[in-house]
Protein backbone atom coordinates (compact mmCIF):
# COMPACT_ATOMS: atom_id res chain seq x y z
CA UNK A 1 0.00 0.00 0.00
CA UNK A 2 1.10 3.57 -0.59
CA UNK A 3 0.48 6.93 1.01
CA UNK A 4 -1.05 9.93 -0.77
CA UNK A 5 2.18 10.68 -2.62
CA UNK A 6 2.30 7.15 -4.05
CA UNK A 7 5.39 6.35 -2.00
CA UNK A 8 5.59 3.12 0.02
CA UNK A 9 4.34 3.44 3.57
CA UNK A 10 6.97 4.19 6.17
CA UNK A 11 7.32 2.86 9.68
CA UNK A 12 4.75 4.62 11.85
CA UNK A 13 2.19 5.02 9.03
CA UNK A 14 0.19 2.27 10.71
CA UNK A 15 -0.84 4.79 13.40
CA UNK A 16 -2.48 7.16 10.93
CA UNK A 17 -6.14 7.43 9.95
CA UNK A 18 -6.86 6.32 6.38
CA UNK A 19 -9.17 7.72 3.70
CA UNK A 20 -9.64 6.64 0.09
CA UNK A 21 -10.65 9.68 -1.94
CA UNK A 22 -10.85 10.76 -5.54
CA UNK A 23 -9.37 13.96 -6.90
CA UNK A 24 -12.54 15.97 -7.29
CA UNK A 25 -14.51 17.85 -4.68
CA UNK A 26 -18.08 17.25 -3.62
CA UNK A 27 -20.78 19.11 -1.76
CA UNK A 28 -18.91 18.76 1.56
CA UNK A 29 -16.04 20.88 0.27
CA UNK A 30 -13.60 17.96 0.45
CA UNK A 31 -12.44 15.35 -2.00
CA UNK A 32 -15.13 12.72 -2.53
CA UNK A 33 -14.66 9.37 -0.80
CA UNK A 34 -14.34 6.12 -2.71
CA UNK A 35 -17.87 4.89 -1.96
CA UNK A 36 -19.48 8.15 -3.07
CA UNK A 37 -17.31 8.14 -6.20
CA UNK A 38 -18.55 4.66 -7.08
CA UNK A 39 -22.13 5.82 -6.49
CA UNK A 40 -21.43 8.71 -8.88
CA UNK A 41 -20.27 6.25 -11.56
CA UNK A 42 -23.43 4.21 -11.01
CA UNK A 43 -25.76 7.22 -11.19
CA UNK A 44 -24.02 8.39 -14.37
CA UNK A 45 -24.71 4.98 -15.94
CA UNK A 46 -21.01 4.34 -16.49
CA UNK A 47 -20.72 0.99 -14.67
CA UNK A 48 -21.04 -2.22 -16.64
CA UNK A 49 -23.62 -4.64 -15.21
CA UNK A 50 -20.80 -6.79 -13.77
CA UNK A 51 -19.14 -3.78 -12.15
CA UNK A 52 -22.46 -2.54 -10.82
CA UNK A 53 -22.96 -5.96 -9.19
CA UNK A 54 -19.41 -5.87 -7.80
CA UNK A 55 -20.01 -2.46 -6.27
CA UNK A 56 -23.29 -3.67 -4.76
CA UNK A 57 -21.54 -6.70 -3.23
CA UNK A 58 -18.73 -4.63 -1.72
CA UNK A 59 -21.11 -1.92 -0.50
CA UNK A 60 -23.38 -4.52 1.12
CA UNK A 61 -20.38 -6.22 2.74
CA UNK A 62 -19.44 -2.91 4.37
CA UNK A 63 -23.03 -2.15 5.37
CA UNK A 64 -23.18 -5.40 7.36
CA UNK A 65 -19.82 -4.85 9.09
CA UNK A 66 -19.36 -1.12 9.57
CA UNK A 67 -21.51 0.88 12.02
CA UNK A 68 -23.63 3.58 10.41
CA UNK A 69 -22.53 6.96 11.81
CA UNK A 70 -25.45 8.98 13.17
CA UNK A 71 -24.45 12.07 11.19
CA UNK A 72 -25.78 10.34 8.06
CA UNK A 73 -29.31 10.11 9.53
CA UNK A 74 -30.18 13.67 8.47
CA UNK A 75 -28.20 13.65 5.23
CA UNK A 76 -24.98 14.71 6.98
CA UNK A 77 -25.94 18.33 7.60
CA UNK A 78 -22.85 18.70 9.83
CA UNK A 79 -20.73 17.81 6.75
CA UNK A 80 -18.67 15.16 8.54
CA UNK A 81 -16.08 13.11 6.67
CA UNK A 82 -15.35 9.45 7.55
CA UNK A 83 -11.83 8.04 7.96
CA UNK A 84 -10.80 4.49 8.77
CA UNK A 85 -8.96 3.88 12.00
CA UNK A 86 -5.47 2.46 11.51
CA UNK A 87 -6.44 -0.86 13.16
CA UNK A 88 -9.32 -1.45 10.71
CA UNK A 89 -6.98 -3.44 8.49
CA UNK A 90 -9.60 -5.94 7.29
CA UNK A 91 -11.91 -3.12 6.20
CA UNK A 92 -9.08 -1.16 4.61
CA UNK A 93 -8.04 -4.23 2.63
CA UNK A 94 -11.66 -4.85 1.59
CA UNK A 95 -11.69 -1.54 -0.30
CA UNK A 96 -9.35 -3.06 -2.94
CA UNK A 97 -12.14 -4.04 -5.39
CA UNK A 98 -13.36 -0.44 -5.38
CA UNK A 99 -9.84 0.79 -6.03
CA UNK A 100 -9.71 -1.57 -9.00
CA UNK A 101 -13.09 -0.29 -10.18
CA UNK A 102 -11.93 3.34 -10.07
CA UNK A 103 -8.77 2.38 -11.90
CA UNK A 104 -10.75 0.63 -14.68
CA UNK A 105 -12.95 3.71 -15.13
CA UNK A 106 -9.93 6.03 -15.05
CA UNK A 107 -10.98 7.89 -11.92
CA UNK A 108 -7.80 9.04 -10.15
CA UNK A 109 -7.78 8.52 -6.41
CA UNK A 110 -5.42 8.70 -3.44
CA UNK A 111 -4.98 6.73 -0.26
CA UNK A 112 -4.50 9.53 2.25
CA UNK A 113 -3.12 9.03 5.75
CA UNK A 114 -3.22 11.61 8.51
CA UNK A 115 -2.65 11.78 12.25
CA UNK A 116 -5.06 14.74 12.44
CA UNK A 117 -7.71 14.77 9.70
CA UNK A 118 -10.03 17.11 11.61
CA UNK A 119 -12.14 17.53 14.71
CA UNK A 120 -13.53 14.13 15.69
CA UNK A 121 -17.31 14.19 16.19
CA UNK A 122 -17.93 10.44 15.90
CA UNK A 123 -15.96 7.32 16.67
CA UNK A 124 -16.56 3.58 16.66
CA UNK A 125 -14.21 0.60 16.61
CA UNK A 126 -13.37 1.01 12.92
CA UNK A 127 -13.79 4.63 11.88
CA UNK A 128 -14.00 8.24 12.90
CA UNK A 129 -16.14 11.04 11.54
CA UNK A 130 -14.43 14.42 11.44
CA UNK A 131 -15.12 18.02 10.65
CA UNK A 132 -12.16 18.79 8.36
CA UNK A 133 -9.80 21.62 9.29
CA UNK A 134 -10.24 23.11 5.82
CA UNK A 135 -12.81 22.88 3.05
CA UNK A 136 -12.92 24.17 -0.46
CA UNK A 137 -15.70 26.49 -1.57
CA UNK A 138 -17.01 25.97 -5.10
CA UNK A 139 -14.13 23.63 -5.86
CA UNK A 140 -11.26 25.79 -4.64
CA UNK A 141 -9.53 26.60 -1.37
CA UNK A 142 -10.61 30.11 -0.34
CA UNK A 143 -7.32 30.58 1.54
CA UNK A 144 -5.06 29.51 -1.33
CA UNK A 145 -3.59 31.91 -3.84
CA UNK A 146 -5.16 31.70 -7.26
CA UNK A 147 -2.80 29.80 -9.63
CA UNK A 148 -3.01 32.54 -12.28
CA UNK A 149 -2.92 35.58 -10.02
Rosetta silent file (secondary structure, phi, psi, omega in degrees, C-alpha in Angstrom):
SEQUENCE: XXXXXXXXXXXXXXXXXXXXXXXXXXXXXXXXXXXXXXXXXXXXXXXXXXXXXXXXXXXXXXXXXXXXXXXXXXXXXXXXXXXXXXXXXXXXXXXXXXXXXXXXXXXXXXXXXXXXXXXXXXXXXXXXXXXXXXXXXXXXXXXXXXXXX
SCORE:     score description
SCORE:     0.000 S_00000001
   1 L     0.000  154.892 -178.834    0.000    0.000    0.000 S_00000001
   2 E  -122.605  164.871  173.867    1.101    3.572   -0.589 S_00000001
   3 L   -91.129 -171.366 -173.138    0.481    6.934    1.006 S_00000001
   4 L   -64.263  -20.492  179.097   -1.053    9.933   -0.770 S_00000001
   5 L   -87.689   -2.388 -178.145    2.177   10.675   -2.618 S_00000001
   6 L    85.582   -1.340  179.605    2.297    7.151   -4.051 S_00000001
   7 L   -81.261  152.653  176.760    5.389    6.346   -1.996 S_00000001
   8 E   -58.659  148.921  179.251    5.587    3.122    0.025 S_00000001
   9 L   -65.438  144.791  179.169    4.342    3.438    3.569 S_00000001
  10 L  -101.412  165.350  175.632    6.968    4.188    6.172 S_00000001
  11 L   -57.436  135.463 -178.706    7.324    2.862    9.681 S_00000001
  12 L    97.850  -18.277  178.536    4.745    4.616   11.850 S_00000001
  13 H   -64.293  -18.733 -178.784    2.195    5.025    9.029 S_00000001
  14 H   -74.712    0.317  176.978    0.190    2.273   10.706 S_00000001
  15 H  -105.222    8.071 -175.837   -0.839    4.791   13.399 S_00000001
  16 L  -103.541  146.694  173.909   -2.481    7.163   10.929 S_00000001
  17 E   -67.729  153.880 -173.469   -6.138    7.427    9.950 S_00000001
  18 E  -127.069  137.332  175.739   -6.861    6.320    6.377 S_00000001
  19 E  -140.138  134.194  174.245   -9.165    7.717    3.702 S_00000001
  20 E   -99.825  119.789 -176.109   -9.643    6.637    0.087 S_00000001
  21 E  -143.483  148.576  178.468  -10.645    9.680   -1.939 S_00000001
  22 E   -86.734  177.689 -172.826  -10.851   10.763   -5.542 S_00000001
  23 E  -100.267   26.411  171.672   -9.367   13.959   -6.900 S_00000001
  24 E  -127.707  158.036 -173.289  -12.541   15.974   -7.286 S_00000001
  25 E  -100.082  145.923  179.584  -14.513   17.854   -4.682 S_00000001
  26 L  -111.936 -166.733 -175.433  -18.078   17.251   -3.618 S_00000001
  27 L   -64.350  -18.324  179.501  -20.781   19.111   -1.761 S_00000001
  28 L   -82.926   -5.647 -179.149  -18.914   18.763    1.556 S_00000001
  29 L    80.428   15.205  176.815  -16.036   20.881    0.266 S_00000001
  30 L  -130.970  167.302  177.706  -13.596   17.960    0.447 S_00000001
  31 E   -64.186  139.307 -175.007  -12.438   15.348   -1.995 S_00000001
  32 E   -68.762  137.689  177.642  -15.126   12.718   -2.533 S_00000001
  33 E   -73.063  165.164 -173.348  -14.656    9.371   -0.800 S_00000001
  34 H   -63.259  -37.547  179.788  -14.337    6.119   -2.709 S_00000001
  35 H   -68.033  -44.812  178.361  -17.871    4.889   -1.961 S_00000001
  36 H   -63.422  -37.765  178.726  -19.481    8.151   -3.072 S_00000001
  37 H   -62.684  -40.138  177.312  -17.306    8.144   -6.197 S_00000001
  38 H   -67.278  -37.091  174.510  -18.551    4.657   -7.076 S_00000001
  39 H   -62.150  -38.624  178.464  -22.132    5.822   -6.490 S_00000001
  40 H   -61.998  -43.428  177.157  -21.425    8.709   -8.884 S_00000001
  41 H   -60.365  -41.360  179.518  -20.267    6.252  -11.561 S_00000001
  42 H   -63.624  -50.385 -177.863  -23.427    4.212  -11.011 S_00000001
  43 H   -62.426  -29.720  179.102  -25.764    7.217  -11.192 S_00000001
  44 L   -80.886   -2.963  179.203  -24.024    8.388  -14.371 S_00000001
  45 L    72.883   21.611 -176.028  -24.711    4.981  -15.935 S_00000001
  46 L   -87.998  -19.404 -177.047  -21.005    4.337  -16.488 S_00000001
  47 L   -78.696  137.094  172.230  -20.718    0.987  -14.668 S_00000001
  48 L   -67.773  161.600  177.560  -21.043   -2.219  -16.644 S_00000001
  49 H   -56.203  -39.347  179.529  -23.624   -4.639  -15.212 S_00000001
  50 H   -65.969  -41.404  179.493  -20.800   -6.789  -13.772 S_00000001
  51 H   -71.397  -33.514  175.275  -19.138   -3.776  -12.149 S_00000001
  52 H   -62.734  -43.409  177.134  -22.460   -2.542  -10.823 S_00000001
  53 H   -63.845  -41.071  177.809  -22.960   -5.961   -9.194 S_00000001
  54 H   -60.268  -46.715  179.308  -19.415   -5.869   -7.804 S_00000001
  55 H   -60.836  -43.419  178.349  -20.011   -2.463   -6.268 S_00000001
  56 H   -58.999  -44.523  179.314  -23.291   -3.668   -4.762 S_00000001
  57 H   -61.012  -47.738 -178.981  -21.539   -6.699   -3.230 S_00000001
  58 H   -65.496  -45.252 -179.992  -18.729   -4.629   -1.718 S_00000001
  59 H   -59.734  -45.695  178.847  -21.109   -1.925   -0.500 S_00000001
  60 H   -64.112  -37.575  177.700  -23.382   -4.518    1.125 S_00000001
  61 H   -58.971  -44.464  178.713  -20.380   -6.223    2.736 S_00000001
  62 H   -68.433  -39.436 -179.994  -19.438   -2.910    4.373 S_00000001
  63 H   -58.435  -37.704 -178.954  -23.029   -2.146    5.367 S_00000001
  64 H   -78.380  -16.426 -174.168  -23.179   -5.396    7.358 S_00000001
  65 H  -113.918  -21.979 -174.132  -19.821   -4.845    9.087 S_00000001
  66 L  -109.009  125.557  177.800  -19.363   -1.118    9.571 S_00000001
  67 L   -57.492  147.034 -179.600  -21.506    0.878   12.016 S_00000001
  68 L   -89.460  110.001 -178.456  -23.632    3.578   10.408 S_00000001
  69 L   -60.779  138.432 -177.171  -22.531    6.965   11.809 S_00000001
  70 H   -63.559  -20.637  179.976  -25.451    8.981   13.171 S_00000001
  71 H   -67.830  -14.644  176.397  -24.454   12.073   11.191 S_00000001
  72 H   -80.584  -16.074 -175.120  -25.778   10.337    8.060 S_00000001
  73 L   -59.383  -33.501 -179.553  -29.308   10.110    9.533 S_00000001
  74 L  -107.803   21.664 -179.218  -30.181   13.668    8.466 S_00000001
  75 L    83.854   15.813  177.400  -28.201   13.647    5.231 S_00000001
  76 L    63.818   51.933  179.102  -24.979   14.712    6.979 S_00000001
  77 L   -66.240  -20.644  176.743  -25.937   18.330    7.602 S_00000001
  78 L   -79.668  -11.645  177.503  -22.853   18.701    9.830 S_00000001
  79 L    65.409   42.994  177.953  -20.731   17.812    6.753 S_00000001
  80 L   -76.860  153.994 -178.586  -18.669   15.163    8.536 S_00000001
  81 E  -124.616  127.031 -179.225  -16.084   13.109    6.667 S_00000001
  82 E   -84.173  144.883  174.716  -15.350    9.452    7.550 S_00000001
  83 E  -134.883  142.708  173.271  -11.829    8.040    7.959 S_00000001
  84 E   -74.426  145.477  170.556  -10.802    4.485    8.770 S_00000001
  85 L   -75.639  152.350 -177.231   -8.957    3.884   12.000 S_00000001
  86 L   -60.327  -28.771 -177.972   -5.466    2.460   11.514 S_00000001
  87 L   -84.451    1.703  179.818   -6.436   -0.859   13.158 S_00000001
  88 L   -86.238   48.883 -171.737   -9.325   -1.447   10.712 S_00000001
  89 H   -61.454  -37.717  179.393   -6.978   -3.441    8.492 S_00000001
  90 H   -64.723  -42.123  179.338   -9.600   -5.938    7.293 S_00000001
  91 H   -69.453  -40.541  179.159  -11.910   -3.121    6.197 S_00000001
  92 H   -61.467  -43.964  179.185   -9.084   -1.155    4.609 S_00000001
  93 H   -65.147  -32.174 -177.310   -8.036   -4.235    2.627 S_00000001
  94 L   -71.780   -8.628  177.347  -11.660   -4.851    1.589 S_00000001
  95 L   -78.022  -14.501 -174.902  -11.692   -1.537   -0.304 S_00000001
  96 H   -49.911  -43.297  179.023   -9.345   -3.057   -2.939 S_00000001
  97 H   -62.276  -30.754  177.844  -12.136   -4.042   -5.391 S_00000001
  98 H   -74.346  -34.177  174.112  -13.365   -0.443   -5.375 S_00000001
  99 H   -61.493  -44.377  177.723   -9.839    0.795   -6.026 S_00000001
 100 H   -61.069  -40.599  179.639   -9.715   -1.571   -9.004 S_00000001
 101 H   -62.193  -46.818  178.596  -13.089   -0.289  -10.178 S_00000001
 102 H   -61.905  -39.906  178.479  -11.932    3.343  -10.072 S_00000001
 103 H   -60.781  -45.631 -179.536   -8.771    2.376  -11.901 S_00000001
 104 H   -61.936  -33.058 -178.662  -10.755    0.626  -14.676 S_00000001
 105 L   -96.547   13.340  175.577  -12.946    3.707  -15.131 S_00000001
 106 L    55.015   45.818  174.511   -9.926    6.027  -15.052 S_00000001
 107 L  -105.693  107.523 -178.951  -10.978    7.895  -11.923 S_00000001
 108 L   -65.318  141.836  179.880   -7.804    9.043  -10.152 S_00000001
 109 E  -145.577  166.442  177.277   -7.775    8.524   -6.406 S_00000001
 110 E  -132.104  150.444  168.655   -5.423    8.697   -3.444 S_00000001
 111 E  -101.606  107.690 -174.048   -4.979    6.728   -0.259 S_00000001
 112 E  -102.570  138.299  177.976   -4.498    9.535    2.245 S_00000001
 113 E  -124.970  138.481 -178.247   -3.118    9.032    5.748 S_00000001
 114 E  -151.893  142.175  173.502   -3.222   11.608    8.515 S_00000001
 115 L   -80.828  -21.180 -175.339   -2.648   11.782   12.249 S_00000001
 116 L  -143.819   77.449 -177.606   -5.058   14.742   12.435 S_00000001
 117 L   -79.187   -6.515 -179.366   -7.707   14.767    9.696 S_00000001
 118 E   154.808 -172.203  178.394  -10.033   17.115   11.606 S_00000001
 119 E   -81.374  119.616 -177.281  -12.139   17.528   14.714 S_00000001
 120 E   -73.836  123.992  176.948  -13.527   14.133   15.689 S_00000001
 121 E  -116.290   -7.883  179.776  -17.307   14.194   16.185 S_00000001
 122 E  -151.099  145.125  177.011  -17.932   10.440   15.899 S_00000001
 123 E  -153.617  138.037  169.646  -15.955    7.315   16.674 S_00000001
 124 L  -134.342 -166.889 -176.264  -16.561    3.575   16.663 S_00000001
 125 L   -66.630  -21.187 -170.938  -14.205    0.597   16.613 S_00000001
 126 L  -117.832  -19.958 -171.962  -13.373    1.009   12.920 S_00000001
 127 E  -149.427  164.519  170.283  -13.794    4.631   11.885 S_00000001
 128 E  -125.353  156.667  169.842  -13.996    8.237   12.900 S_00000001
 129 E  -116.316  129.882 -176.183  -16.139   11.044   11.542 S_00000001
 130 E  -126.343  156.718  165.206  -14.435   14.417   11.444 S_00000001
 131 E   -96.779  112.012 -175.416  -15.118   18.020   10.648 S_00000001
 132 E   -59.326  150.619  177.932  -12.162   18.786    8.360 S_00000001
 133 L   -65.934  -33.743  179.169   -9.801   21.618    9.293 S_00000001
 134 L  -135.339  153.791  175.665  -10.243   23.115    5.818 S_00000001
 135 L  -137.847  157.285  175.069  -12.810   22.878    3.054 S_00000001
 136 E   -99.742  145.624  179.006  -12.924   24.173   -0.460 S_00000001
 137 E  -109.021  125.262 -178.811  -15.696   26.492   -1.567 S_00000001
 138 L    52.891   39.514  174.242  -17.011   25.973   -5.096 S_00000001
 139 L    84.419    3.576  176.992  -14.134   23.631   -5.857 S_00000001
 140 E  -139.586  158.653 -179.454  -11.259   25.790   -4.635 S_00000001
 141 E   -81.104  116.594 -176.401   -9.535   26.600   -1.371 S_00000001
 142 L   -66.245  -17.183  179.917  -10.611   30.113   -0.340 S_00000001
 143 L   -94.376  -10.057 -178.325   -7.321   30.582    1.540 S_00000001
 144 L   -85.051  152.058  175.025   -5.063   29.510   -1.329 S_00000001
 145 L   -73.118  142.924  177.309   -3.585   31.908   -3.841 S_00000001
 146 L   -64.767  137.955 -176.329   -5.164   31.697   -7.259 S_00000001
 147 L   -64.821  -22.840 -176.764   -2.799   29.802   -9.626 S_00000001
 148 L  -109.848   12.605 -177.716   -3.008   32.544  -12.278 S_00000001
 149 L   -79.486    0.000    0.000   -2.923   35.584  -10.016 S_00000001
